[in-house]
C-alpha positions as a Markdown table, in Angstrom:
| # | Residue | x | y | z |
|---|---|---|---|---|
| 1 | Unk | 0.0 | 0.0 | 0.0 |
| 2 | Unk | 1.3 | 3.4 | -1.0 |
| 3 | Unk | 1.7 | 5.5 | 2.2 |
| 4 | Unk | 1.3 | 9.3 | 1.8 |
| 5 | Unk | 4.3 | 11.1 | 3.3 |
| 6 | Unk | 4.2 | 14.2 | 5.5 |
| 7 | Unk | 4.7 | 16.7 | 2.7 |
| 8 | Unk | 1.9 | 15.1 | 0.7 |
| 9 | Unk | -0.4 | 15.3 | 3.7 |
| 10 | Unk | 0.6 | 18.9 | 4.3 |
| 11 | Unk | -0.3 | 19.7 | 0.7 |
| 12 | Unk | -3.8 | 18.2 | 1.3 |
| 13 | Unk | -4.3 | 20.8 | 4.0 |
| 14 | Unk | -3.0 | 23.6 | 1.8 |
| 15 | Unk | -5.6 | 22.9 | -0.9 |
| 16 | Unk | -8.5 | 22.2 | 1.5 |
| 17 | Unk | -11.4 | 24.6 | 0.6 |
| 18 | Unk | -12.7 | 24.4 | 4.2 |
| 19 | Unk | -9.4 | 25.0 | 6.0 |
| 20 | Unk | -10.3 | 28.6 | 6.9 |
| 21 | Unk | -13.2 | 27.5 | 9.1 |
| 22 | Unk | -10.9 | 25.9 | 11.7 |
| 23 | Unk | -10.3 | 29.3 | 13.3 |
| 24 | Unk | -14.0 | 29.6 | 14.2 |
| 25 | Unk | -13.6 | 26.8 | 16.7 |
| 26 | Unk | -12.2 | 26.7 | 20.2 |
| 27 | Unk | -9.6 | 24.0 | 20.0 |
| 28 | Unk | -6.8 | 22.9 | 22.3 |
| 29 | Unk | -3.5 | 23.3 | 20.3 |
| 30 | Unk | -2.0 | 20.2 | 21.9 |
| 31 | Unk | -4.9 | 17.8 | 21.1 |
| 32 | Unk | -6.3 | 16.0 | 18.1 |
| 33 | Unk | -10.1 | 15.8 | 18.7 |
| 34 | Unk | -11.7 | 12.8 | 17.0 |
| 35 | Unk | -14.8 | 12.6 | 19.2 |
| 36 | Unk | -17.0 | 15.2 | 17.4 |
| 37 | Unk | -19.4 | 12.4 | 16.7 |
| 38 | Unk | -20.1 | 12.3 | 20.4 |
| 39 | Unk | -19.7 | 15.9 | 21.4 |
| 40 | Unk | -18.8 | 18.6 | 19.0 |
| 41 | Unk | -16.2 | 21.4 | 19.6 |
| 42 | Unk | -17.7 | 24.8 | 20.5 |
| 43 | Unk | -17.4 | 27.8 | 18.1 |
| 44 | Unk | -16.5 | 31.2 | 19.3 |
| 45 | Unk | -19.8 | 32.4 | 18.0 |
| 46 | Unk | -21.7 | 29.8 | 20.0 |
| 47 | Unk | -20.0 | 30.9 | 23.2 |
| 48 | Unk | -20.7 | 34.6 | 22.4 |
| 49 | Unk | -24.4 | 34.0 | 21.8 |
| 50 | Unk | -24.7 | 32.0 | 25.0 |
| 51 | Unk | -23.1 | 34.9 | 27.0 |
| 52 | Unk | -25.2 | 37.5 | 25.3 |
| 53 | Unk | -28.4 | 35.6 | 25.9 |
| 54 | Unk | -27.6 | 35.1 | 29.6 |
| 55 | Unk | -26.1 | 38.5 | 30.3 |
| 56 | Unk | -28.1 | 40.9 | 28.1 |
| 57 | Unk | -31.4 | 39.2 | 27.3 |
| 58 | Unk | -32.1 | 37.1 | 30.4 |
| 59 | Unk | -30.1 | 39.4 | 32.7 |
| 60 | Unk | -31.3 | 42.7 | 31.1 |
| 61 | Unk | -34.6 | 42.4 | 29.4 |
| 62 | Unk | -35.9 | 39.4 | 31.4 |
| 63 | Unk | -39.3 | 38.3 | 30.3 |
| 64 | Unk | -39.4 | 40.9 | 27.5 |
| 65 | Unk | -36.9 | 38.8 | 25.6 |
| 66 | Unk | -39.5 | 36.3 | 24.6 |
| 67 | Unk | -40.6 | 38.9 | 22.1 |
| 68 | Unk | -37.8 | 41.4 | 21.9 |
| 69 | Unk | -35.1 | 38.8 | 21.4 |
| 70 | Unk | -37.3 | 36.4 | 19.4 |
| 71 | Unk | -37.0 | 33.5 | 21.9 |
| 72 | Unk | -40.5 | 32.1 | 21.2 |
| 73 | Unk | -39.8 | 31.6 | 17.5 |
| 74 | Unk | -36.3 | 30.2 | 17.9 |
| 75 | Unk | -37.4 | 26.5 | 17.6 |
| 76 | Unk | -38.9 | 27.0 | 14.1 |
| 77 | Unk | -36.2 | 29.5 | 12.9 |
| 78 | Unk | -33.4 | 27.1 | 13.9 |
| 79 | Unk | -35.4 | 24.2 | 12.5 |
| 80 | Unk | -35.3 | 25.8 | 9.0 |
| 81 | Unk | -31.6 | 26.5 | 9.3 |
| 82 | Unk | -31.0 | 22.8 | 10.1 |
| 83 | Unk | -33.5 | 21.9 | 7.3 |
| 84 | Unk | -31.1 | 23.3 | 4.7 |
| 85 | Unk | -28.4 | 20.9 | 5.9 |
| 86 | Unk | -30.7 | 17.8 | 5.8 |
| 87 | Unk | -32.5 | 18.5 | 2.5 |
| 88 | Unk | -35.8 | 19.7 | 4.0 |
| 89 | Unk | -37.8 | 22.6 | 2.7 |
| 90 | Unk | -38.8 | 25.3 | 5.2 |
| 91 | Unk | -41.6 | 24.6 | 7.6 |
| 92 | Unk | -40.8 | 20.9 | 8.2 |
| 93 | Unk | -38.2 | 20.9 | 10.9 |
| 94 | Unk | -38.5 | 22.2 | 14.5 |
| 95 | Unk | -35.8 | 22.2 | 17.2 |
| 96 | Unk | -37.3 | 20.8 | 20.3 |
| 97 | Unk | -36.7 | 18.5 | 23.3 |
| 98 | Unk | -34.3 | 15.5 | 23.0 |
| 99 | Unk | -33.7 | 12.8 | 20.4 |
| 100 | Unk | -35.4 | 10.2 | 22.6 |
| 101 | Unk | -38.5 | 12.4 | 23.1 |
| 102 | Unk | -38.7 | 13.1 | 19.4 |
| 103 | Unk | -38.4 | 9.5 | 18.5 |
| 104 | Unk | -41.4 | 8.8 | 20.8 |
| 105 | Unk | -43.4 | 11.6 | 19.0 |
| 106 | Unk | -42.5 | 10.4 | 15.5 |
| 107 | Unk | -43.2 | 6.7 | 16.2 |
| 108 | Unk | -46.6 | 7.4 | 17.7 |
| 109 | Unk | -47.4 | 9.8 | 14.8 |
| 110 | Unk | -46.4 | 7.2 | 12.3 |
| 111 | Unk | -48.4 | 4.4 | 14.0 |
| 112 | Unk | -51.5 | 6.6 | 14.1 |
| 113 | Unk | -51.2 | 7.3 | 10.3 |
| 114 | Unk | -51.3 | 3.6 | 9.6 |
| 115 | Unk | -54.3 | 2.3 | 11.6 |
| 116 | Unk | -54.7 | -1.5 | 11.6 |
| 117 | Unk | -51.0 | -2.1 | 11.3 |
| 118 | Unk | -49.2 | -3.1 | 14.5 |
| 119 | Unk | -45.5 | -3.7 | 13.8 |
| 120 | Unk | -42.5 | -1.4 | 14.2 |
| 121 | Unk | -39.3 | -2.4 | 12.6 |
| 122 | Unk | -35.9 | -1.3 | 13.8 |
| 123 | Unk | -32.2 | -2.3 | 13.7 |
| 124 | Unk | -30.9 | -4.7 | 16.4 |
| 125 | Unk | -27.6 | -2.8 | 16.2 |
| 126 | Unk | -29.2 | 0.6 | 16.6 |
| 127 | Unk | -28.2 | 3.1 | 19.3 |
| 128 | Unk | -29.9 | 1.7 | 22.4 |
| 129 | Unk | -32.2 | 4.8 | 23.0 |
| 130 | Unk | -34.0 | 4.1 | 19.7 |
| 131 | Unk | -34.8 | 0.6 | 20.8 |
| 132 | Unk | -35.8 | 1.6 | 24.3 |
| 133 | Unk | -38.2 | 4.3 | 23.1 |
| 134 | Unk | -39.6 | 1.9 | 20.5 |
| 135 | Unk | -40.2 | -0.6 | 23.3 |
| 136 | Unk | -42.0 | 2.1 | 25.2 |
| 137 | Unk | -44.2 | 3.0 | 22.3 |
| 138 | Unk | -45.1 | -0.7 | 21.7 |
| 139 | Unk | -46.1 | -0.9 | 25.4 |
| 140 | Unk | -48.7 | 1.8 | 25.0 |
| 141 | Unk | -50.4 | 0.3 | 21.9 |
| 142 | Unk | -52.4 | -3.0 | 22.5 |
| 143 | Unk | -51.3 | -5.7 | 20.1 |
| 144 | Unk | -48.3 | -3.8 | 18.8 |
| 145 | Unk | -44.9 | -5.5 | 18.4 |
| 146 | Unk | -41.3 | -4.6 | 17.7 |
| 147 | Unk | -39.2 | -6.7 | 15.3 |
| 148 | Unk | -35.5 | -6.2 | 14.9 |
| 149 | Unk | -33.1 | -6.5 | 12.0 |
| 150 | Unk | -30.3 | -8.9 | 13.0 |
| 151 | Unk | -32.5 | -10.6 | 15.6 |
| 152 | Unk | -35.8 | -11.6 | 13.9 |
| 153 | Unk | -34.5 | -11.5 | 10.3 |
| 154 | Unk | -31.2 | -10.6 | 8.6 |
| 155 | Unk | -32.5 | -7.5 | 6.9 |
| 156 | Unk | -35.3 | -5.0 | 7.3 |
| 157 | Unk | -36.3 | -5.5 | 3.7 |
| 158 | Unk | -37.1 | -9.1 | 4.5 |
| 159 | Unk | -39.5 | -8.1 | 7.3 |
| 160 | Unk | -41.6 | -5.6 | 5.3 |
| 161 | Unk | -45.2 | -7.0 | 5.2 |
| 162 | Unk | -48.7 | -5.7 | 5.5 |
| 163 | Unk | -48.6 | -5.4 | 9.2 |
| 164 | Unk | -45.6 | -3.0 | 9.3 |
| 165 | Unk | -46.6 | 0.5 | 10.2 |
| 166 | Unk | -43.3 | 2.2 | 10.8 |
| 167 | Unk | -39.6 | 1.6 | 10.3 |
| 168 | Unk | -37.1 | 3.3 | 12.5 |
| 169 | Unk | -33.7 | 3.3 | 11.0 |
| 170 | Unk | -30.3 | 5.0 | 11.4 |
| 171 | Unk | -28.9 | 6.8 | 8.4 |
| 172 | Unk | -25.3 | 6.2 | 9.9 |
| 173 | Unk | -24.7 | 3.4 | 12.4 |
| 174 | Unk | -23.4 | 4.9 | 15.6 |
| 175 | Unk | -20.7 | 2.2 | 16.1 |
| 176 | Unk | -19.5 | 1.2 | 12.7 |
| 177 | Unk | -20.3 | 4.3 | 10.7 |
| 178 | Unk | -22.1 | 2.2 | 8.0 |
| 179 | Unk | -24.3 | 4.4 | 5.8 |
| 180 | Unk | -27.7 | 3.4 | 4.6 |
| 181 | Unk | -29.1 | 4.3 | 1.2 |
| 182 | Unk | -31.9 | 6.5 | 2.4 |
| 183 | Unk | -33.8 | 6.8 | -1.0 |
| 184 | Unk | -33.6 | 3.1 | -1.8 |
| 185 | Unk | -34.8 | 1.9 | 1.6 |
| 186 | Unk | -37.5 | 4.5 | 1.9 |
| 187 | Unk | -38.9 | 3.4 | -1.4 |
| 188 | Unk | -39.0 | -0.2 | -0.2 |
| 189 | Unk | -40.7 | 0.9 | 3.0 |
| 190 | Unk | -43.3 | 2.9 | 1.0 |
| 191 | Unk | -43.9 | 0.0 | -1.4 |
| 192 | Unk | -44.9 | -2.1 | 1.6 |
| 193 | Unk | -47.3 | 0.6 | 2.7 |
| 194 | Unk | -45.3 | 1.7 | 5.8 |
| 195 | Unk | -43.7 | 4.9 | 6.9 |
| 196 | Unk | -40.0 | 5.7 | 7.2 |
| 197 | Unk | -38.5 | 7.4 | 10.3 |
| 198 | Unk | -34.8 | 8.3 | 9.9 |
| 199 | Unk | -32.4 | 8.9 | 12.8 |
| 200 | Unk | -29.8 | 11.5 | 11.6 |
| 201 | Unk | -27.7 | 11.8 | 14.8 |
| 202 | Unk | -24.6 | 10.7 | 13.0 |
| 203 | Unk | -25.2 | 12.2 | 9.6 |
| 204 | Unk | -26.6 | 15.8 | 10.2 |
| 205 | Unk | -23.6 | 18.1 | 9.8 |
| 206 | Unk | -21.3 | 15.2 | 8.7 |
| 207 | Unk | -22.6 | 14.6 | 5.1 |
| 208 | Unk | -25.3 | 15.7 | 2.7 |
| 209 | Unk | -28.8 | 14.5 | 3.6 |
| 210 | Unk | -31.8 | 14.7 | 1.3 |
| 211 | Unk | -34.9 | 14.0 | 3.3 |
| 212 | Unk | -37.4 | 15.6 | 0.8 |
| 213 | Unk | -35.8 | 14.0 | -2.2 |
| 214 | Unk | -35.7 | 10.6 | -0.6 |
| 215 | Unk | -39.4 | 10.8 | 0.4 |
| 216 | Unk | -38.7 | 10.4 | 4.1 |
| 217 | Unk | -41.8 | 10.6 | 6.3 |
| 218 | Unk | -40.2 | 11.6 | 9.6 |
| 219 | Unk | -36.7 | 12.2 | 10.9 |
| 220 | Unk | -35.0 | 13.0 | 14.2 |
| 221 | Unk | -31.5 | 14.1 | 15.2 |
| 222 | Unk | -29.3 | 15.7 | 17.8 |
| 223 | Unk | -27.4 | 19.0 | 17.5 |
| 224 | Unk | -24.5 | 18.4 | 19.9 |
| 225 | Unk | -22.4 | 16.2 | 17.6 |
| 226 | Unk | -21.4 | 17.5 | 14.2 |
| 227 | Unk | -23.6 | 20.6 | 14.6 |
| 228 | Unk | -21.6 | 21.7 | 17.7 |
| 229 | Unk | -24.6 | 23.0 | 19.7 |
| 230 | Unk | -23.1 | 22.0 | 23.1 |
| 231 | Unk | -23.7 | 19.3 | 25.7 |
| 232 | Unk | -27.4 | 18.5 | 25.9 |
| 233 | Unk | -28.4 | 21.0 | 23.2 |
| 234 | Unk | -31.9 | 20.4 | 21.9 |
| 235 | Unk | -32.7 | 17.9 | 19.2 |
| 236 | Unk | -34.8 | 18.3 | 16.1 |
| 237 | Unk | -37.7 | 16.5 | 14.4 |
| 238 | Unk | -38.7 | 16.5 | 10.8 |
| 239 | Unk | -42.2 | 15.8 | 9.5 |
| 240 | Unk | -42.9 | 15.8 | 5.8 |
| 241 | Unk | -45.2 | 18.5 | 4.6 |
| 242 | Unk | -47.7 | 15.9 | 3.3 |
| 243 | Unk | -48.2 | 14.6 | 6.9 |
| 244 | Unk | -48.6 | 18.0 | 8.7 |
| 245 | Unk | -52.1 | 18.7 | 9.6 |
| 246 | Unk | -53.0 | 15.0 | 10.1 |
| 247 | Unk | -50.0 | 13.7 | 12.1 |
| 248 | Unk | -50.8 | 13.5 | 15.8 |
| 249 | Unk | -48.0 | 13.2 | 18.3 |
| 250 | Unk | -49.0 | 12.2 | 21.9 |
| 251 | Unk | -47.1 | 14.9 | 23.9 |
| 252 | Unk | -49.7 | 17.6 | 23.4 |
| 253 | Unk | -48.1 | 20.4 | 25.4 |
| 254 | Unk | -49.0 | 24.0 | 25.1 |
| 255 | Unk | -46.2 | 24.9 | 22.8 |
| 256 | Unk | -47.7 | 22.6 | 20.2 |
| 257 | Unk | -51.1 | 24.2 | 20.5 |
| 258 | Unk | -52.6 | 26.2 | 17.6 |
| 259 | Unk | -53.2 | 29.1 | 19.9 |
| 260 | Unk | -50.8 | 28.7 | 22.9 |
| 261 | Unk | -51.6 | 32.0 | 24.4 |
| 262 | Unk | -55.4 | 31.7 | 24.2 |
| 263 | Unk | -55.1 | 29.3 | 27.3 |
| 264 | Unk | -58.0 | 27.2 | 26.1 |
| 265 | Unk | -59.1 | 24.1 | 28.0 |
| 266 | Unk | -59.1 | 21.7 | 25.0 |
| 267 | Unk | -56.1 | 20.9 | 22.9 |
| 268 | Unk | -55.9 | 21.7 | 19.2 |
| 269 | Unk | -52.6 | 21.1 | 17.5 |
| 270 | Unk | -50.9 | 23.7 | 15.4 |
| 271 | Unk | -51.5 | 23.1 | 11.7 |
| 272 | Unk | -47.8 | 23.1 | 10.9 |
| 273 | Unk | -44.5 | 21.8 | 12.3 |
| 274 | Unk | -45.0 | 23.6 | 15.7 |
| 275 | Unk | -47.4 | 20.7 | 16.6 |
| 276 | Unk | -44.3 | 18.6 | 17.3 |
| 277 | Unk | -43.3 | 20.9 | 20.1 |
| 278 | Unk | -44.3 | 20.1 | 23.7 |
| 279 | Unk | -43.4 | 22.4 | 26.5 |
| 280 | Unk | -41.2 | 25.5 | 27.1 |
| 281 | Unk | -37.9 | 25.0 | 25.3 |
| 282 | Unk | -34.3 | 25.5 | 26.7 |
| 283 | Unk | -33.6 | 29.0 | 25.3 |
| 284 | Unk | -30.0 | 29.3 | 26.5 |
| 285 | Unk | -29.1 | 26.1 | 24.8 |
| 286 | Unk | -31.0 | 27.2 | 21.7 |
| 287 | Unk | -29.0 | 30.5 | 21.6 |
| 288 | Unk | -25.8 | 28.6 | 21.8 |
| 289 | Unk | -27.0 | 26.5 | 18.9 |
| 290 | Unk | -28.0 | 29.6 | 17.0 |
| 291 | Unk | -24.3 | 30.7 | 17.2 |
| 292 | Unk | -23.1 | 27.3 | 16.3 |
| 293 | Unk | -25.2 | 27.2 | 13.1 |
| 294 | Unk | -23.9 | 30.5 | 11.9 |
| 295 | Unk | -20.8 | 28.8 | 10.4 |
| 296 | Unk | -22.9 | 26.6 | 8.2 |
| 297 | Unk | -24.4 | 29.4 | 6.1 |
| 298 | Unk | -21.6 | 29.3 | 3.6 |
| 299 | Unk | -20.6 | 25.7 | 3.7 |
| 300 | Unk | -20.8 | 23.7 | 0.5 |
| 301 | Unk | -22.1 | 20.3 | 1.6 |
| 302 | Unk | -20.4 | 18.6 | -1.4 |
| 303 | Unk | -17.1 | 19.9 | -0.3 |
| 304 | Unk | -17.8 | 18.8 | 3.3 |
| 305 | Unk | -18.5 | 15.3 | 2.1 |
| 306 | Unk | -15.4 | 15.2 | -0.1 |
| 307 | Unk | -13.2 | 16.2 | 2.9 |
| 308 | Unk | -14.9 | 13.7 | 5.1 |
| 309 | Unk | -14.1 | 10.9 | 2.7 |
| 310 | Unk | -10.5 | 12.2 | 2.3 |
| 311 | Unk | -10.0 | 12.3 | 6.1 |
| 312 | Unk | -11.5 | 8.9 | 6.8 |
| 313 | Unk | -9.7 | 7.2 | 3.8 |
| 314 | Unk | -6.4 | 8.7 | 4.9 |
| 315 | Unk | -6.9 | 7.4 | 8.5 |
| 316 | Unk | -7.7 | 3.9 | 7.4 |
| 317 | Unk | -4.7 | 3.9 | 5.0 |
| 318 | Unk | -2.3 | 5.2 | 7.7 |
| 319 | Unk | -3.5 | 3.0 | 10.5 |
| 320 | Unk | -3.5 | -0.2 | 8.5 |
| 321 | Unk | 0.0 | 0.5 | 7.1 |
| 322 | Unk | 1.5 | 1.5 | 10.4 |
| 323 | Unk | -0.4 | -1.0 | 12.7 |
| 324 | Unk | -0.5 | -4.2 | 10.7 |
| 325 | Unk | -0.3 | -7.2 | 12.9 |
| 326 | Unk | -1.0 | -5.3 | 16.1 |
| 327 | Unk | -4.5 | -6.6 | 16.7 |
| 328 | Unk | -6.7 | -4.0 | 15.0 |
| 329 | Unk | -9.7 | -5.0 | 12.9 |
| 330 | Unk | -11.5 | -2.5 | 10.7 |
| 331 | Unk | -15.2 | -2.5 | 11.6 |
| 332 | Unk | -16.3 | 0.3 | 9.3 |
| 333 | Unk | -17.1 | -0.2 | 5.6 |
| 334 | Unk | -13.9 | 0.2 | 3.6 |
| 335 | Unk | -15.9 | 1.7 | 0.7 |
| 336 | Unk | -16.3 | 5.4 | 1.5 |
| 337 | Unk | -19.6 | 5.6 | -0.3 |
| 338 | Unk | -21.0 | 3.2 | 2.4 |
| 339 | Unk | -19.5 | 5.1 | 5.3 |
| 340 | Unk | -20.4 | 8.1 | 7.3 |
| 341 | Unk | -17.7 | 10.4 | 8.8 |
| 342 | Unk | -16.3 | 8.0 | 11.3 |
| 343 | Unk | -14.0 | 5.0 | 11.4 |
| 344 | Unk | -14.2 | 2.1 | 13.9 |
| 345 | Unk | -11.5 | -0.4 | 14.6 |
| 346 | Unk | -11.9 | -3.4 | 16.9 |
| 347 | Unk | -9.2 | -4.4 | 19.4 |
| 348 | Unk | -9.3 | -7.0 | 22.2 |
| 349 | Unk | -8.1 | -4.3 | 24.6 |
| 350 | Unk | -10.0 | -1.4 | 23.1 |
| 351 | Unk | -10.8 | 0.4 | 26.4 |
| 352 | Unk | -7.1 | 0.5 | 27.5 |
| 353 | Unk | -5.9 | 1.4 | 24.1 |
| 354 | Unk | -8.3 | 4.4 | 23.9 |
| 355 | Unk | -7.3 | 5.6 | 27.4 |
| 356 | Unk | -3.6 | 5.5 | 26.3 |
| 357 | Unk | -4.5 | 7.4 | 23.1 |
| 358 | Unk | -6.3 | 10.1 | 25.1 |
| 359 | Unk | -3.3 | 10.4 | 27.4 |
| 360 | Unk | -1.2 | 11.0 | 24.3 |
| 361 | Unk | -3.5 | 13.8 | 23.2 |
| 362 | Unk | -5.7 | 12.0 | 20.6 |
| 363 | Unk | -9.3 | 12.1 | 21.8 |
| 364 | Unk | -11.5 | 9.4 | 20.4 |
| 365 | Unk | -13.9 | 7.1 | 22.2 |
| 366 | Unk | -14.7 | 3.5 | 23.2 |
| 367 | Unk | -17.9 | 1.6 | 22.5 |
| 368 | Unk | -18.5 | -1.8 | 24.2 |
| 369 | Unk | -17.5 | -4.4 | 23.9 |
| 370 | Unk | -14.3 | -3.8 | 22.0 |
| 371 | Unk | -14.5 | -0.8 | 19.5 |
| 372 | Unk | -12.2 | 2.2 | 19.1 |
| 373 | Unk | -14.4 | 4.9 | 17.5 |
| 374 | Unk | -13.0 | 7.9 | 15.7 |
| 375 | Unk | -15.2 | 10.8 | 14.4 |
| 376 | Unk | -14.0 | 13.2 | 11.7 |
| 377 | Unk | -15.6 | 16.6 | 11.7 |
| 378 | Unk | -14.6 | 18.2 | 8.4 |
| 379 | Unk | -15.1 | 21.8 | 9.5 |
| 380 | Unk | -12.2 | 21.8 | 12.0 |
| 381 | Unk | -10.0 | 18.7 | 11.4 |
| 382 | Unk | -6.9 | 18.8 | 9.3 |
| 383 | Unk | -5.2 | 16.0 | 7.4 |
| 384 | Unk | -2.2 | 16.5 | 9.6 |
| 385 | Unk | -4.4 | 15.8 | 12.6 |
| 386 | Unk | -5.1 | 12.4 | 11.0 |
| 387 | Unk | -1.4 | 11.7 | 10.6 |
| 388 | Unk | -0.7 | 12.5 | 14.2 |
| 389 | Unk | -3.6 | 10.3 | 15.3 |
| 390 | Unk | -2.3 | 7.4 | 13.3 |
| 391 | Unk | 1.3 | 7.9 | 14.5 |
| 392 | Unk | 0.1 | 8.0 | 18.1 |
| 393 | Unk | -2.0 | 4.9 | 17.7 |
| 394 | Unk | 1.0 | 3.1 | 16.2 |
| 395 | Unk | 3.2 | 4.2 | 19.2 |
| 396 | Unk | 0.6 | 3.0 | 21.7 |
| 397 | Unk | 0.3 | -0.4 | 20.1 |
| 398 | Unk | 3.9 | -1.0 | 19.4 |
| 399 | Unk | 5.1 | 0.1 | 22.8 |
| 400 | Unk | 2.1 | -1.6 | 24.5 |
| 401 | Unk | 1.8 | 1.5 | 26.7 |
| 402 | Unk | -1.9 | 0.6 | 27.0 |
| 403 | Unk | -0.9 | -2.1 | 29.5 |
| 404 | Unk | -0.2 | 0.6 | 32.1 |
| 405 | Unk | -2.4 | -0.1 | 35.1 |
| 406 | Unk | -3.8 | 3.4 | 35.1 |
| 407 | Unk | -5.6 | 2.7 | 31.9 |
| 408 | Unk | -7.5 | -0.4 | 33.3 |
| 409 | Unk | -10.2 | 1.2 | 35.4 |
| 410 | Unk | -13.4 | 2.1 | 33.5 |
| 411 | Unk | -15.4 | 5.2 | 34.1 |
| 412 | Unk | -19.2 | 5.6 | 33.5 |
| 413 | Unk | -18.8 | 8.1 | 30.7 |
| 414 | Unk | -16.2 | 8.0 | 27.9 |
């Protein structure tokens, strides 16, 4: 395998069209951060917006800021800005609540749109919250059942029948980075008379998404990974225009009411995307997200995807050349067209190896039982960061520094 040398990798950075965006982020100069698929790096603009909202709006104008600073309309305004990144026309995305809560809303809405059908399909290898929430939805619907790809059948396509109402599927797998063909699978789901709900947590802000073009029915996603909204920043939910007005979600809070300030006794859902809101939203977090999204206004999503593929291809190449015979197993698709913006390697001592990497200034993460996971955020990562990460991994494995007893104890959060 031809291994790019340092000068060639430096040249990749020199001709990178996104290289100027790195300065917008708050980055430690002595670290390589490859965990943006778990928690993104803050931007200077996000921190400034958060300070302004807390100091001037909350601290100065107090309750007047709901109108004066536009707090009340933030969920829809931010939803439209995210909509541009995920291929959704205005009026179909709202920033609201958490991913888990939004999955609950979307699954219930989809089930109600397919009366008489009782089956939800999902992936056995999905991020656990998707499955936990699906189990919760099934528990509220008499006769409903959850069937899993990889458990009940090898593939979702093989389980599509006349009883399937909704299919909850990840666009990018949280562990391996495997990328689904959204348009093709949505078409298969629709052909079976069911509705498609896409989890975009590991694709929004990492690669182009085309919800409208693919015919998706619903989608959910978080904003604290590649969108850099901050820890616990609110999630988003998408409902296709054709479903608005008839889709009913069960969390009928006052922010989803058609006339929230009429304080009426009975509930009537807003005719548009606002019906997918529930209660009062976390405005300070939303203001940080507002600042974080500012950087995306001029980003070419095709250039983003091209850089993502270049970074992940380079990492696979460097690691496999440098670490051959040292116990690593590629768990991500080798074909970039089938991969999101992350790379996973298996190792029998993955936890200890990752702790040694972190001690060496390369921040990735571990996923049980034995996966080293590396996320590549194209807006702020350089090709030279990839080289340093591969060199550090090589040093950790060859020196077996991961055997140091201080790397053995596991913490609850990684």
